mmCIF file of C-alpha atoms and ligand atoms in Angstrom:
data_model
loop_
_atom_site.group_PDB
_atom_site.id
_atom_site.type_symbol
_atom_site.label_atom_id
_atom_site.label_comp_id
_atom_site.label_asym_id
_atom_site.label_seq_id
_atom_site.Cartn_x
_atom_site.Cartn_y
_atom_site.Cartn_z
ATOM 1 C CA MET A 1335 55.423 37.887 -99.918
ATOM 2 C CA SER A 1336 57.366 40.943 -98.669
ATOM 3 C CA PRO A 1337 58.072 41.288 -94.958
ATOM 4 C CA PHE A 1338 55.613 44.163 -95.016
ATOM 5 C CA ASP A 1339 52.822 41.977 -96.422
ATOM 6 C CA ALA A 1340 53.636 39.316 -93.870
ATOM 7 C CA ALA A 1341 53.344 41.861 -91.083
ATOM 8 C CA ILE A 1342 49.794 42.667 -92.198
ATOM 9 C CA ILE A 1343 48.767 39.126 -91.535
ATOM 10 C CA ALA A 1344 50.723 38.679 -88.308
ATOM 11 C CA PRO A 1345 51.293 41.834 -86.270
ATOM 12 C CA SER A 1346 54.313 41.418 -84.058
ATOM 13 C CA THR A 1347 53.969 40.715 -80.378
ATOM 14 C CA ARG A 1348 55.728 44.003 -79.766
ATOM 15 C CA GLN A 1349 53.000 45.886 -81.630
ATOM 16 C CA VAL A 1350 50.151 44.098 -79.893
ATOM 17 C CA ARG A 1351 51.699 44.643 -76.476
ATOM 18 C CA LYS A 1352 52.324 48.269 -77.266
ATOM 19 C CA LEU A 1353 48.712 48.789 -78.257
ATOM 20 C CA GLU A 1354 47.365 47.067 -75.192
ATOM 21 C CA GLN A 1355 49.601 49.068 -72.879
ATOM 22 C CA GLY A 1356 48.982 52.232 -74.808
ATOM 23 C CA ARG A 1357 45.241 52.514 -74.445
ATOM 24 C CA ALA A 1358 45.570 53.710 -70.901
ATOM 25 C CA ARG A 1359 48.061 56.344 -71.950
ATOM 26 C CA SER A 1360 47.713 59.864 -73.164
ATOM 27 C CA MET A 1361 50.007 62.662 -74.183
ATOM 28 C CA ILE A 1362 49.606 65.962 -72.388
ATOM 29 C CA ASP A 1363 51.813 68.898 -73.347
ATOM 30 C CA PRO A 1364 53.268 71.498 -70.940
ATOM 31 C CA PHE A 1365 50.206 73.711 -71.405
ATOM 32 C CA GLY A 1366 47.780 70.946 -70.457
ATOM 33 C CA ARG A 1367 46.668 70.246 -74.024
ATOM 34 C CA SER A 1368 45.890 66.619 -74.774
ATOM 35 C CA ILE A 1369 47.554 65.550 -78.022
ATOM 36 C CA ASP A 1370 45.353 63.059 -79.841
ATOM 37 C CA TYR A 1371 45.688 64.083 -83.485
ATOM 38 C CA LEU A 1372 48.647 63.245 -85.709
ATOM 39 C CA ARG A 1373 49.202 64.308 -89.294
ATOM 40 C CA VAL A 1374 51.784 62.345 -91.188
ATOM 41 C CA SER A 1375 53.326 63.382 -94.475
ATOM 42 C CA VAL A 1376 54.016 60.145 -96.335
ATOM 43 C CA THR A 1377 55.991 61.731 -99.172
ATOM 44 C CA ASP A 1378 57.314 65.136 -100.208
ATOM 45 C CA ARG A 1379 56.564 64.325 -103.856
ATOM 46 C CA CYS A 1380 53.568 65.482 -105.791
ATOM 47 C CA ASP A 1381 52.163 65.363 -109.297
ATOM 48 C CA LEU A 1382 51.172 69.059 -109.050
ATOM 49 C CA ARG A 1383 53.208 72.197 -108.265
ATOM 50 C CA CYS A 1384 50.752 74.584 -106.621
ATOM 51 C CA VAL A 1385 52.204 78.085 -106.704
ATOM 52 C CA TYR A 1386 51.782 78.772 -102.964
ATOM 53 C CA CYS A 1387 53.124 75.363 -101.926
ATOM 54 C CA MET A 1388 56.100 74.460 -104.095
ATOM 55 C CA ALA A 1389 58.747 76.030 -106.259
ATOM 56 C CA GLU A 1390 58.403 75.169 -109.947
ATOM 57 C CA HIS A 1391 61.557 73.101 -109.957
ATOM 58 C CA MET A 1392 61.384 71.430 -106.588
ATOM 59 C CA VAL A 1393 64.261 69.237 -105.564
ATOM 60 C CA PHE A 1394 62.736 66.208 -103.871
ATOM 61 C CA LEU A 1395 64.367 64.240 -101.100
ATOM 62 C CA PRO A 1396 66.480 61.173 -101.810
ATOM 63 C CA LYS A 1397 64.544 57.967 -101.141
ATOM 64 C CA ARG A 1398 66.760 56.909 -98.228
ATOM 65 C CA ASP A 1399 65.809 60.077 -96.328
ATOM 66 C CA VAL A 1400 62.098 59.330 -96.527
ATOM 67 C CA LEU A 1401 60.559 56.900 -94.040
ATOM 68 C CA SER A 1402 59.827 53.477 -95.495
ATOM 69 C CA LEU A 1403 56.265 52.134 -95.318
ATOM 70 C CA GLU A 1404 57.359 49.941 -92.409
ATOM 71 C CA GLU A 1405 58.796 52.939 -90.572
ATOM 72 C CA LEU A 1406 55.667 54.987 -91.252
ATOM 73 C CA ASP A 1407 53.558 52.191 -89.828
ATOM 74 C CA ARG A 1408 55.834 51.774 -86.824
ATOM 75 C CA VAL A 1409 55.908 55.425 -85.859
ATOM 76 C CA ALA A 1410 52.194 56.063 -86.520
ATOM 77 C CA SER A 1411 51.265 52.956 -84.538
ATOM 78 C CA THR A 1412 53.439 54.116 -81.651
ATOM 79 C CA PHE A 1413 51.596 57.435 -81.612
ATOM 80 C CA VAL A 1414 48.299 55.521 -81.576
ATOM 81 C CA ALA A 1415 49.574 53.478 -78.648
ATOM 82 C CA LEU A 1416 50.394 56.738 -76.867
ATOM 83 C CA GLY A 1417 46.904 58.167 -77.289
ATOM 84 C CA VAL A 1418 46.480 59.466 -80.834
ATOM 85 C CA ARG A 1419 42.852 58.906 -81.856
ATOM 86 C CA LYS A 1420 42.830 60.634 -85.220
ATOM 87 C CA LEU A 1421 45.388 60.061 -87.939
ATOM 88 C CA ARG A 1422 45.547 62.106 -91.129
ATOM 89 C CA LEU A 1423 47.829 61.012 -93.943
ATOM 90 C CA THR A 1424 49.017 63.756 -96.217
ATOM 91 C CA GLY A 1425 52.055 64.881 -98.191
ATOM 92 C CA GLY A 1426 53.121 65.931 -100.811
ATOM 93 C CA GLU A 1427 50.483 63.893 -102.515
ATOM 94 C CA PRO A 1428 49.806 60.735 -100.503
ATOM 95 C CA LEU A 1429 48.260 58.896 -103.453
ATOM 96 C CA VAL A 1430 51.485 59.120 -105.485
ATOM 97 C CA ARG A 1431 53.428 57.220 -102.802
ATOM 98 C CA LYS A 1432 54.036 53.667 -103.989
ATOM 99 C CA GLY A 1433 52.395 51.198 -101.601
ATOM 100 C CA PHE A 1434 50.220 53.870 -100.002
ATOM 101 C CA ILE A 1435 47.075 51.717 -99.987
ATOM 102 C CA THR A 1436 49.057 48.937 -98.281
ATOM 103 C CA LEU A 1437 49.988 51.422 -95.569
ATOM 104 C CA VAL A 1438 46.327 52.411 -95.155
ATOM 105 C CA GLU A 1439 45.353 48.747 -94.964
ATOM 106 C CA ARG A 1440 48.008 48.152 -92.345
ATOM 107 C CA LEU A 1441 46.993 51.148 -90.243
ATOM 108 C CA SER A 1442 43.325 50.217 -90.441
ATOM 109 C CA ARG A 1443 43.962 47.494 -87.847
ATOM 110 C CA HIS A 1444 43.879 50.280 -85.242
ATOM 111 C CA LEU A 1445 40.376 51.186 -86.403
ATOM 112 C CA ALA A 1446 39.380 47.576 -85.954
ATOM 113 C CA THR A 1447 40.676 47.505 -82.364
ATOM 114 C CA GLY A 1448 39.028 50.843 -81.578
ATOM 115 C CA ALA A 1449 42.383 52.405 -80.653
ATOM 116 C CA LEU A 1450 41.978 54.800 -83.561
ATOM 117 C CA GLU A 1451 38.769 56.740 -84.105
ATOM 118 C CA GLU A 1452 39.500 58.050 -87.556
ATOM 119 C CA LEU A 1453 41.928 57.396 -90.388
ATOM 120 C CA THR A 1454 41.750 60.034 -93.050
ATOM 121 C CA LEU A 1455 43.733 61.801 -95.734
ATOM 122 C CA THR A 1456 44.235 65.057 -97.539
ATOM 123 C CA THR A 1457 44.700 64.690 -101.275
ATOM 124 C CA ASN A 1458 44.766 66.786 -104.416
ATOM 125 C CA GLY A 1459 42.281 64.312 -105.888
ATOM 126 C CA THR A 1460 44.084 63.553 -109.154
ATOM 127 C CA ARG A 1461 44.293 59.819 -108.415
ATOM 128 C CA LEU A 1462 41.112 59.378 -106.403
ATOM 129 C CA ALA A 1463 39.208 57.705 -109.225
ATOM 130 C CA GLU A 1464 41.758 54.906 -109.023
ATOM 131 C CA PHE A 1465 41.936 54.564 -105.223
ATOM 132 C CA ALA A 1466 38.649 55.748 -103.663
ATOM 133 C CA ALA A 1467 37.121 52.269 -103.378
ATOM 134 C CA ASP A 1468 40.302 50.878 -101.758
ATOM 135 C CA LEU A 1469 40.336 53.697 -99.249
ATOM 136 C CA PHE A 1470 36.748 53.011 -98.250
ATOM 137 C CA ARG A 1471 37.402 49.285 -98.051
ATOM 138 C CA HIS A 1472 40.205 49.935 -95.542
ATOM 139 C CA GLY A 1473 38.109 52.036 -93.215
ATOM 140 C CA VAL A 1474 38.622 55.578 -94.487
ATOM 141 C CA ARG A 1475 35.295 57.416 -94.275
ATOM 142 C CA ARG A 1476 36.150 61.083 -94.748
ATOM 143 C CA ILE A 1477 38.743 62.794 -96.905
ATOM 144 C CA ASN A 1478 39.764 66.348 -97.685
ATOM 145 C CA VAL A 1479 40.314 67.246 -101.316
ATOM 146 C CA SER A 1480 42.202 70.417 -102.153
ATOM 147 C CA LEU A 1481 40.708 72.377 -105.014
ATOM 148 C CA ASP A 1482 41.213 76.083 -105.571
ATOM 149 C CA THR A 1483 39.145 76.791 -108.673
ATOM 150 C CA LEU A 1484 36.530 75.306 -111.010
ATOM 151 C CA ASP A 1485 38.051 77.014 -114.031
ATOM 152 C CA ALA A 1486 40.225 74.585 -116.006
ATOM 153 C CA GLU A 1487 42.679 77.224 -117.258
ATOM 154 C CA ARG A 1488 43.116 78.799 -113.851
ATOM 155 C CA PHE A 1489 43.515 75.370 -112.295
ATOM 156 C CA LYS A 1490 46.290 74.689 -114.751
ATOM 157 C CA ARG A 1491 47.998 77.959 -113.797
ATOM 158 C CA ILE A 1492 47.664 77.547 -110.022
ATOM 159 C CA THR A 1493 48.843 73.931 -110.074
ATOM 160 C CA ARG A 1494 51.361 74.545 -112.887
ATOM 161 C CA GLY A 1495 49.931 72.056 -115.343
ATOM 162 C CA GLY A 1496 47.186 70.094 -113.523
ATOM 163 C CA ASP A 1497 44.069 68.723 -115.197
ATOM 164 C CA LEU A 1498 40.893 69.874 -113.433
ATOM 165 C CA SER A 1499 38.729 67.143 -114.961
ATOM 166 C CA ARG A 1500 40.737 64.451 -113.161
ATOM 167 C CA VAL A 1501 40.076 66.061 -109.797
ATOM 168 C CA LEU A 1502 36.378 66.499 -110.512
ATOM 169 C CA SER A 1503 35.988 62.874 -111.531
ATOM 170 C CA GLY A 1504 38.071 61.875 -108.512
ATOM 171 C CA ILE A 1505 35.651 63.688 -106.214
ATOM 172 C CA GLU A 1506 32.692 61.970 -107.886
ATOM 173 C CA ALA A 1507 34.374 58.590 -107.537
ATOM 174 C CA ALA A 1508 35.072 59.243 -103.858
ATOM 175 C CA GLN A 1509 31.452 60.102 -103.169
ATOM 176 C CA ALA A 1510 30.275 57.104 -105.168
ATOM 177 C CA ALA A 1511 32.560 54.902 -103.056
ATOM 178 C CA GLY A 1512 30.885 56.226 -99.899
ATOM 179 C CA LEU A 1513 33.519 58.716 -98.745
ATOM 180 C CA LYS A 1514 32.442 61.997 -97.206
ATOM 181 C CA VAL A 1515 34.416 64.731 -98.990
ATOM 182 C CA LYS A 1516 35.404 68.179 -97.756
ATOM 183 C CA ILE A 1517 36.893 70.644 -100.213
ATOM 184 C CA ASN A 1518 39.829 72.771 -99.034
ATOM 185 C CA THR A 1519 40.391 75.935 -101.010
ATOM 186 C CA VAL A 1520 43.329 78.281 -100.519
ATOM 187 C CA ALA A 1521 42.069 81.838 -100.976
ATOM 188 C CA LEU A 1522 44.192 83.683 -103.532
ATOM 189 C CA ALA A 1523 43.586 87.378 -104.132
ATOM 190 C CA GLN A 1524 44.204 87.278 -107.864
ATOM 191 C CA ASP A 1525 43.380 83.716 -108.800
ATOM 192 C CA ASN A 1526 40.126 82.811 -107.087
ATOM 193 C CA ARG A 1527 38.897 85.396 -104.579
ATOM 194 C CA ALA A 1528 36.068 86.596 -106.823
ATOM 195 C CA ASP A 1529 34.905 83.025 -107.473
ATOM 196 C CA LEU A 1530 34.697 81.797 -103.895
ATOM 197 C CA PRO A 1531 30.985 82.500 -103.274
ATOM 198 C CA ALA A 1532 30.159 80.529 -106.443
ATOM 199 C CA MET A 1533 32.486 77.779 -105.311
ATOM 200 C CA ALA A 1534 30.407 77.427 -102.134
ATOM 201 C CA ALA A 1535 27.249 77.052 -104.235
ATOM 202 C CA TRP A 1536 28.935 74.400 -106.385
ATOM 203 C CA ALA A 1537 30.196 72.483 -103.340
ATOM 204 C CA HIS A 1538 26.981 72.634 -101.360
ATOM 205 C CA ALA A 1539 24.911 71.482 -104.335
ATOM 206 C CA ARG A 1540 27.016 68.303 -104.245
ATOM 207 C CA ASP A 1541 26.891 67.746 -100.490
ATOM 208 C CA LEU A 1542 30.514 68.859 -100.123
ATOM 209 C CA ALA A 1543 31.594 71.039 -97.218
ATOM 210 C CA LEU A 1544 33.933 73.868 -98.219
ATOM 211 C CA THR A 1545 36.795 75.248 -96.153
ATOM 212 C CA LEU A 1546 38.673 78.369 -97.150
ATOM 213 C CA ILE A 1547 42.299 78.725 -96.072
ATOM 214 C CA GLU A 1548 44.553 81.756 -95.859
ATOM 215 C CA THR A 1549 47.973 81.347 -97.458
ATOM 216 C CA MET A 1550 50.677 80.569 -94.945
ATOM 217 C CA PRO A 1551 54.311 81.614 -95.273
ATOM 218 C CA MET A 1552 55.934 78.174 -95.399
ATOM 219 C CA GLY A 1553 58.996 77.415 -97.494
ATOM 220 C CA GLU A 1554 60.416 79.410 -100.385
ATOM 221 C CA VAL A 1555 58.173 79.412 -103.452
ATOM 222 C CA ASP A 1556 58.726 81.368 -106.672
ATOM 223 C CA GLU A 1557 55.890 83.848 -106.171
ATOM 224 C CA ASP A 1558 55.355 86.565 -103.591
ATOM 225 C CA ARG A 1559 52.607 85.321 -101.279
ATOM 226 C CA THR A 1560 51.944 88.856 -100.058
ATOM 227 C CA ASP A 1561 50.268 89.641 -103.389
ATOM 228 C CA GLN A 1562 47.955 86.673 -103.054
ATOM 229 C CA PHE A 1563 47.106 86.964 -99.359
ATOM 230 C CA VAL A 1564 43.455 87.526 -98.453
ATOM 231 C CA SER A 1565 42.602 87.739 -94.772
ATOM 232 C CA LEU A 1566 39.772 85.866 -93.179
ATOM 233 C CA SER A 1567 37.890 89.062 -92.418
ATOM 234 C CA GLN A 1568 38.001 90.017 -96.114
ATOM 235 C CA LEU A 1569 36.846 86.532 -97.051
ATOM 236 C CA ARG A 1570 34.017 86.609 -94.578
ATOM 237 C CA GLU A 1571 32.869 89.964 -95.989
ATOM 238 C CA ASP A 1572 33.000 88.573 -99.534
ATOM 239 C CA MET A 1573 30.930 85.566 -98.564
ATOM 240 C CA ALA A 1574 28.510 87.536 -96.402
ATOM 241 C CA ALA A 1575 27.814 89.853 -99.352
ATOM 242 C CA VAL A 1576 26.317 86.868 -101.185
ATOM 243 C CA TRP A 1577 25.278 84.377 -98.517
ATOM 244 C CA THR A 1578 23.728 84.443 -95.062
ATOM 245 C CA LEU A 1579 26.306 82.948 -92.696
ATOM 246 C CA ASP A 1580 25.056 81.409 -89.452
ATOM 247 C CA PRO A 1581 28.027 80.830 -87.123
ATOM 248 C CA LEU A 1582 28.250 77.288 -85.741
ATOM 249 C CA ASP A 1583 29.782 76.265 -82.467
ATOM 250 C CA MET A 1584 31.959 73.403 -83.685
ATOM 251 C CA ALA A 1585 35.085 72.700 -81.656
ATOM 252 C CA THR A 1586 37.662 70.844 -83.742
ATOM 253 C CA GLY A 1587 40.792 71.697 -81.781
ATOM 254 C CA GLY A 1588 41.961 73.272 -85.007
ATOM 255 C CA PRO A 1589 41.996 76.706 -86.529
ATOM 256 C CA ALA A 1590 38.737 76.397 -88.508
ATOM 257 C CA ARG A 1591 35.627 78.437 -87.771
ATOM 258 C CA TYR A 1592 32.410 77.045 -89.240
ATOM 259 C CA TYR A 1593 29.243 78.587 -90.615
ATOM 260 C CA ARG A 1594 26.019 77.194 -92.049
ATOM 261 C CA VAL A 1595 25.129 78.963 -95.301
ATOM 262 C CA LYS A 1596 21.428 79.598 -94.925
ATOM 263 C CA GLU A 1597 20.535 79.571 -98.615
ATOM 264 C CA THR A 1598 22.386 76.342 -99.474
ATOM 265 C CA GLY A 1599 22.215 74.543 -96.123
ATOM 266 C CA GLY A 1600 25.909 73.677 -96.625
ATOM 267 C CA LEU A 1601 28.882 73.961 -94.298
ATOM 268 C CA LEU A 1602 31.487 76.676 -94.771
ATOM 269 C CA GLY A 1603 34.738 76.640 -92.811
ATOM 270 C CA MET A 1604 37.404 79.300 -92.658
ATOM 271 C CA ILE A 1605 40.928 78.535 -91.512
ATOM 272 C CA THR A 1606 42.675 81.489 -90.051
ATOM 273 C CA PRO A 1607 46.205 80.727 -88.926
ATOM 274 C CA LEU A 1608 47.312 84.299 -89.489
ATOM 275 C CA SER A 1609 44.341 86.304 -88.312
ATOM 276 C CA HIS A 1610 43.467 84.558 -85.081
ATOM 277 C CA ASN A 1611 45.091 82.768 -82.261
ATOM 278 C CA PHE A 1612 43.736 79.252 -82.168
ATOM 279 C CA CYS A 1613 46.636 77.678 -80.346
ATOM 280 C CA GLU A 1614 45.069 77.313 -76.906
ATOM 281 C CA ALA A 1615 42.943 74.399 -78.120
ATOM 282 C CA CYS A 1616 45.642 72.827 -80.303
ATOM 283 C CA ASN A 1617 45.485 69.018 -80.065
ATOM 284 C CA ARG A 1618 47.774 68.102 -82.965
ATOM 285 C CA VAL A 1619 51.319 67.375 -83.961
ATOM 286 C CA ARG A 1620 52.875 66.674 -87.355
ATOM 287 C CA LEU A 1621 55.391 64.195 -88.625
ATOM 288 C CA THR A 1622 57.328 64.920 -91.800
ATOM 289 C CA CYS A 1623 58.025 62.247 -94.389
ATOM 290 C CA THR A 1624 61.586 62.158 -93.037
ATOM 291 C CA GLY A 1625 60.373 61.292 -89.559
ATOM 292 C CA THR A 1626 60.803 64.698 -87.956
ATOM 293 C CA LEU A 1627 58.201 65.549 -85.355
ATOM 294 C CA HIS A 1628 56.993 69.153 -85.428
ATOM 295 C CA THR A 1629 54.709 70.021 -82.575
ATOM 296 C CA CYS A 1630 53.784 73.414 -84.052
ATOM 297 C CA LEU A 1631 53.172 74.243 -87.724
ATOM 298 C CA GLY A 1632 54.528 77.741 -87.287
ATOM 299 C CA GLN A 1633 57.652 77.116 -85.221
ATOM 300 C CA ASP A 1634 60.956 75.446 -85.994
ATOM 301 C CA ASP A 1635 60.918 73.003 -83.063
ATOM 302 C CA ALA A 1636 61.841 69.517 -84.256
ATOM 303 C CA THR A 1637 62.519 66.007 -82.962
ATOM 304 C CA ASP A 1638 64.257 63.495 -85.234
ATOM 305 C CA LEU A 1639 62.327 60.234 -84.787
ATOM 306 C CA ARG A 1640 63.875 58.603 -87.861
ATOM 307 C CA ALA A 1641 67.303 58.483 -86.245
ATOM 308 C CA VAL A 1642 65.811 56.972 -83.094
ATOM 309 C CA MET A 1643 63.931 54.322 -85.091
ATOM 310 C CA ARG A 1644 66.921 53.426 -87.228
ATOM 311 C CA ASP A 1645 69.254 53.281 -84.214
ATOM 312 C CA HIS A 1646 66.796 51.017 -82.350
ATOM 313 C CA PRO A 1647 65.065 48.832 -84.934
ATOM 314 C CA ASP A 1648 63.777 46.308 -82.367
ATOM 315 C CA ASP A 1649 63.128 48.415 -79.313
ATOM 316 C CA ASP A 1650 60.326 50.978 -79.155
ATOM 317 C CA ALA A 1651 61.232 52.350 -75.730
ATOM 318 C CA PRO A 1652 63.637 55.005 -77.131
ATOM 319 C CA LEU A 1653 61.042 55.990 -79.752
ATOM 320 C CA ILE A 1654 58.359 56.407 -77.089
ATOM 321 C CA ALA A 1655 60.773 58.463 -74.957
ATOM 322 C CA ALA A 1656 61.651 60.694 -77.925
ATOM 323 C CA ILE A 1657 57.972 61.271 -78.778
ATOM 324 C CA ARG A 1658 57.201 62.149 -75.173
ATOM 325 C CA ALA A 1659 60.207 64.496 -75.034
ATOM 326 C CA GLY A 1660 59.020 66.224 -78.229
ATOM 327 C CA ILE A 1661 55.471 66.669 -76.891
ATOM 328 C CA GLY A 1662 57.051 67.900 -73.663
ATOM 329 C CA VAL A 1663 58.391 70.997 -75.420
ATOM 330 C CA LYS A 1664 55.410 71.772 -77.660
ATOM 331 C CA PRO A 1665 55.404 75.557 -78.028
ATOM 332 C CA LYS A 1666 52.533 77.587 -76.676
ATOM 333 C CA GLY A 1667 51.742 79.033 -80.117
ATOM 334 C CA HIS A 1668 52.975 80.323 -83.449
ATOM 335 C CA ASP A 1669 53.719 83.825 -84.669
ATOM 336 C CA PHE A 1670 53.038 83.728 -88.383
ATOM 337 C CA ARG A 1671 52.789 87.012 -90.178
ATOM 338 C CA ILE A 1672 52.772 88.060 -93.785
ATOM 339 C CA GLY A 1673 54.138 91.491 -94.572
ATOM 340 C CA ARG A 1674 56.163 92.982 -97.356
ATOM 341 C CA GLY A 1675 59.750 91.876 -97.113
ATOM 342 C CA ASP A 1676 58.998 89.020 -94.710
ATOM 343 C CA GLY A 1677 60.426 85.715 -95.808
ATOM 344 C CA PRO A 1678 58.842 82.401 -94.903
ATOM 345 C CA ALA A 1679 58.080 82.092 -91.170
ATOM 346 C CA VAL A 1680 59.457 78.577 -91.304
ATOM 347 C CA ALA A 1681 61.856 77.277 -93.919
ATOM 348 C CA ARG A 1682 60.175 73.928 -94.528
ATOM 349 C CA HIS A 1683 57.520 73.520 -97.209
ATOM 350 C CA MET A 1684 53.980 72.449 -96.414
ATOM 351 C CA SER A 1685 54.545 69.462 -98.720
ATOM 352 C CA THR A 1686 57.270 68.132 -96.412
ATOM 353 C CA THR A 1687 55.476 68.968 -93.191
ATOM 354 C CA GLY A 1688 52.049 67.827 -94.303
ATOM 355 C CA GLY A 1689 49.155 70.267 -94.532
HETATM 356 N N1 SAM B 2047 48.765 67.226 -101.901
HETATM 357 C C1 SAM B 2047 47.694 67.174 -100.979
HETATM 358 C C2 SAM B 2047 46.732 68.309 -101.204
HETATM 359 O O1 SAM B 2047 47.047 69.239 -101.930
HETATM 360 O O2 SAM B 2047 45.655 68.234 -100.628
HETATM 361 C C3 SAM B 2047 48.111 67.140 -99.520
HETATM 362 C C4 SAM B 2047 49.242 68.005 -99.109
HETATM 363 S S1 SAM B 2047 48.979 69.743 -99.258
HETATM 364 C C5 SAM B 2047 50.500 70.363 -98.659
HETATM 365 C C6 SAM B 2047 47.829 69.997 -97.938
HETATM 366 C C7 SAM B 2047 47.104 71.315 -97.933
HETATM 367 O O3 SAM B 2047 48.019 72.345 -97.676
HETATM 368 C C8 SAM B 2047 46.411 71.664 -99.241
HETATM 369 O O4 SAM B 2047 45.052 71.939 -98.967
HETATM 370 C C9 SAM B 2047 47.105 72.904 -99.694
HETATM 371 O O5 SAM B 2047 46.241 73.747 -100.372
HETATM 372 C C10 SAM B 2047 47.616 73.479 -98.416
HETATM 373 N N2 SAM B 2047 48.775 74.366 -98.548
HETATM 374 C C11 SAM B 2047 49.975 74.116 -99.120
HETATM 375 N N3 SAM B 2047 50.808 75.167 -99.006
HETATM 376 C C12 SAM B 2047 50.116 76.113 -98.341
HETATM 377 C C13 SAM B 2047 50.414 77.426 -97.906
HETATM 378 N N4 SAM B 2047 51.598 77.975 -98.111
HETATM 379 N N5 SAM B 2047 49.449 78.109 -97.253
HETATM 380 C C14 SAM B 2047 48.235 77.561 -97.012
HETATM 381 N N6 SAM B 2047 47.892 76.313 -97.371
HETATM 382 C C15 SAM B 2047 48.813 75.598 -98.038
HETATM 383 FE FE1 SF4 B 2048 51.017 69.141 -104.312
HETATM 384 FE FE2 SF4 B 2048 49.214 69.523 -102.407
HETATM 385 FE FE3 SF4 B 2048 51.381 71.102 -102.542
HETATM 386 FE FE4 SF4 B 2048 49.542 71.304 -104.428
HETATM 387 S S1 SF4 B 2048 49.265 71.741 -102.248
HETATM 388 S S2 SF4 B 2048 51.765 71.158 -104.753
HETATM 389 S S3 SF4 B 2048 48.810 69.267 -104.596
HETATM 390 S S4 SF4 B 2048 51.360 68.963 -102.106
#
């Protein structure tokens, strides 16, 4: 039995104490926003190479730079102790990380205690057929699956070699296992814009919510994102030309705006990081797979929690202090823009930061 397996059976006194103390705590940033949502990238690696996300020949991080499963558990659990109620695991592709299900199992103890409200993940779906039942068994109830097209050839082009049929069967397996699935689709002017209204019909016929996302300028990729950018207002016009959109008043603390499509009865979200300022309600922070805390997706602020954890393997007080210090300088908002000649707004890739 590995030390990690042993820890599943017997959580350390430190962890129990931390959880008990933590419930009374909360994290409030300098602008009065309560931070209760953490996204953790568990790996920078992926079995796909989506054109807007990665360069074709990505150089991945050396293993020693990436947090171990034990470190991921330790840092995520500390955030839970400090008031995080919703935890989203992402990547890279979380389901390609070796031992990922063990991590989910380990983290699910916070669902059992009630400290955590929701444990969820964002995945490209290629390995869902294999893991959906395990995810459900360990308390995951909702997942986001990224899918940009229903055309196999186009899927192959966008993902640089992916197999659409694997994702489609992964989605079916997830639903069969009892998981609620939301589809995230990045709107791409040339590759899928014309197909998006039909994609909503496809999704809604299967009881899948659909969220459309504008491309964000994160990390160097090989293509010019300017050519692929479609703004939310253009998207809304495209959709409204086909469907009747009834705006919904759903507060998520995130950048999504939601509509009910009258004809299908399904949910349509639109994520608008570039077109609108959603920062005043921002409740989230992100942790990279290297243990760097970013309190804003669109700014370069960073706190190195890996160094703190490795310097203090048996004492969580410095980790808690570093998290609080990071939250204490969360920026008021981002200033993304896409224009000709603009490089990435932030140098890091979404796959490292976690989408
Ligand atoms: N591999 C998983 C997946 O694709 O769902 C999780 C990680 S991926 C980085 C998370 C989300 O970020 C995906 O929905 C993806 O489409 C989105 N994404 C990646 N790069 C992006 C970019 N530059 N602009 C907008 N969305 C992006
Ligand atoms: Fe991989 Fe997700 Fe990035 Fe696509 S968007 S390359 S699936 S991490």
